Coordinates of C-alpha atoms in Angstrom, one line a residue:
D1209 CA 8.2 44.5 149.4
G1210 CA 10.9 45.3 151.9
V1211 CA 13.4 43.9 149.5
L1212 CA 13.1 46.9 147.1
N1213 CA 11.2 49.2 149.4
P1214 CA 12.9 49.6 152.8
F1215 CA 9.6 50.6 154.5
A1216 CA 10.8 49.8 158.0
A1217 CA 13.6 52.4 157.9
P1218 CA 12.8 55.3 160.1
A1219 CA 13.4 57.7 157.2
C1220 CA 14.0 57.4 153.5
P1221 CA 17.6 56.0 153.1
P1222 CA 20.2 57.8 151.1
G1223 CA 20.0 56.8 147.4
Y1224 CA 16.3 56.2 147.6
A1225 CA 13.4 58.4 146.5
E1226 CA 9.9 58.3 147.8
H1227 CA 7.1 57.7 145.2
V1228 CA 3.4 57.8 145.8
L1229 CA 2.4 54.6 144.0
F1230 CA -0.8 53.9 145.9
P1231 CA -2.8 57.1 146.7
G1232 CA -3.7 57.2 150.4
E1233 CA -0.9 54.9 151.4
E1234 CA 2.7 55.5 152.6
P1235 CA 5.2 56.4 149.8
V1236 CA 7.2 53.6 148.3
R1237 CA 11.0 54.0 148.6
V1238 CA 12.8 53.1 145.4
C1239 CA 16.5 53.1 144.6
A1240 CA 16.9 53.5 140.8
G1241 CA 20.3 51.7 141.1
H1242 CA 18.5 48.5 142.0
G1243 CA 17.4 48.3 138.4
D1244 CA 21.0 47.7 137.3
W1245 CA 21.4 45.1 140.0
L1246 CA 18.3 43.3 138.9
R1247 CA 19.3 43.3 135.3
E1248 CA 22.6 41.8 136.4
L1249 CA 20.8 39.1 138.3
G1250 CA 18.6 38.6 135.3
S1251 CA 21.7 37.5 133.3
R1252 CA 22.0 34.4 135.6
F1253 CA 18.4 34.0 136.9
T1254 CA 14.8 34.2 135.6
L1255 CA 13.5 37.1 137.7
V1256 CA 10.0 36.7 139.0
W1257 CA 7.8 38.9 141.2
A1258 CA 6.5 37.0 144.3
T1259 CA 4.6 39.8 145.9
A1260 CA 1.2 40.7 147.1
W1261 CA 1.4 43.6 144.6
Q1262 CA 1.0 41.0 141.9
E1263 CA 0.8 42.7 138.4
E1264 CA 0.9 46.1 140.1
A1265 CA 4.7 45.5 140.6
N1266 CA 5.0 45.5 136.8
R1267 CA 2.7 48.5 136.4
R1268 CA 4.0 50.7 139.1
L1269 CA 7.5 49.5 140.2
A1270 CA 9.2 48.1 137.1
P1271 CA 9.1 51.4 135.2
L1272 CA 10.9 53.2 138.1
L1273 CA 13.6 50.5 137.9
G1274 CA 13.9 50.5 134.2
L1275 CA 12.7 46.9 134.0
D1276 CA 10.6 45.1 131.5
A1277 CA 7.5 43.3 132.8
L1278 CA 8.5 40.2 134.8
P1279 CA 6.4 37.0 135.3
V1280 CA 4.3 37.2 138.5
I1281 CA 3.7 34.3 140.8
P1282 CA 0.0 34.4 141.7
M1283 CA -0.5 35.0 145.4
P1284 CA -3.5 34.2 147.6
P1285 CA -6.1 36.9 148.1
L1286 CA -5.2 39.7 150.5
P1287 CA -4.7 39.8 153.3
F1288 CA -2.6 36.6 153.6
P1289 CA 0.1 35.7 156.2
P1290 CA 3.8 35.5 155.2
E1291 CA 3.6 31.7 155.1
G1292 CA 0.9 32.1 152.4
K1293 CA 3.6 32.7 149.8
L1294 CA 5.2 29.3 150.2
P1295 CA 2.7 27.1 148.3
A1296 CA 2.7 29.5 145.4
V1297 CA 6.5 29.8 145.3
S1298 CA 6.9 26.1 145.7
H1299 CA 4.5 25.4 142.9
Y1300 CA 6.1 27.9 140.6
A1301 CA 9.7 26.7 141.3
G1302 CA 8.8 23.1 140.8
T1303 CA 12.1 21.2 140.5
R1304 CA 14.2 24.1 139.4
P1305 CA 17.0 25.7 141.5
L1306 CA 15.6 28.7 143.3
A1307 CA 17.0 31.9 144.9
W1308 CA 14.3 33.5 146.9
L1309 CA 14.8 37.0 148.4
D1310 CA 12.1 38.2 150.8
D1311 CA 11.7 40.4 153.8
A1312 CA 9.2 37.9 155.4
L1313 CA 10.7 34.4 154.9
T1314 CA 9.2 32.0 157.4
P1315 CA 10.7 29.0 159.3
E1316 CA 8.5 26.9 157.1
A1317 CA 10.1 28.4 153.9
H1318 CA 13.6 27.6 155.2
S1319 CA 12.6 24.1 156.2
W1320 CA 11.0 23.5 152.7
A1321 CA 14.2 24.8 151.0
A1322 CA 16.5 22.6 153.1
A1323 CA 14.4 19.5 152.4
R1324 CA 13.5 20.0 148.7
G1325 CA 16.4 18.1 147.2
V1326 CA 17.0 20.8 144.6
P1327 CA 19.4 23.7 145.2
A1328 CA 17.7 26.7 147.0
L1329 CA 19.1 29.9 148.3
L1330 CA 16.8 31.9 150.7
L1331 CA 18.0 35.3 151.6
D1332 CA 16.2 37.2 154.4
I1333 CA 16.3 40.8 153.5
N1334 CA 16.0 43.3 156.3
P1335 CA 13.0 45.6 155.5
A1336 CA 14.8 48.5 157.2
I1337 CA 17.7 48.2 154.8
G1338 CA 16.4 46.6 151.6
L1339 CA 18.5 44.9 148.9
T1340 CA 22.2 45.4 149.2
R1341 CA 25.2 44.8 146.9
P1342 CA 26.4 41.9 149.1
D1343 CA 22.9 40.2 148.6
V1344 CA 23.3 40.5 144.9
D1345 CA 26.9 39.2 145.0
Q1346 CA 25.8 36.2 147.2
C1347 CA 23.2 35.3 144.6
L1348 CA 25.6 35.6 141.7
T1349 CA 28.2 33.5 143.6
W1350 CA 25.6 30.9 144.4
A1351 CA 24.5 30.7 140.8
A1352 CA 28.1 30.3 139.6
S1353 CA 28.5 27.4 142.1
L1354 CA 25.7 25.5 140.3
A1355 CA 27.4 25.6 136.9

């Protein structure tokens, strides 16, 4: 969730707005411009949520970004450790190329990606910064290299 919500930043970064999406919890920081970047990525990728928020990402976050509902990779029950995402993502990806952007990628995820025999791009997103234009450009360049 640090990909689109730079929760680790000491204050709300410029270009972001705080939204109370879960009463009683910290506000979620959202940059409306990320919606344009995600739609751009959607022209080359099938976008999928891989988040503990599960369907709540479609209900609460997608409208703020101007996105239609996206497929959701089922995650283990909360709380789960960061390495708990890998089996779900691996199963969902199957033998398709994969770009995985996350703020909690584990060494196991990187080892899996390197060994899978199918192209994979894993981008570690800093949860104090969130998604950046260079991240988007790296994904688009990688996708073009597969064509």
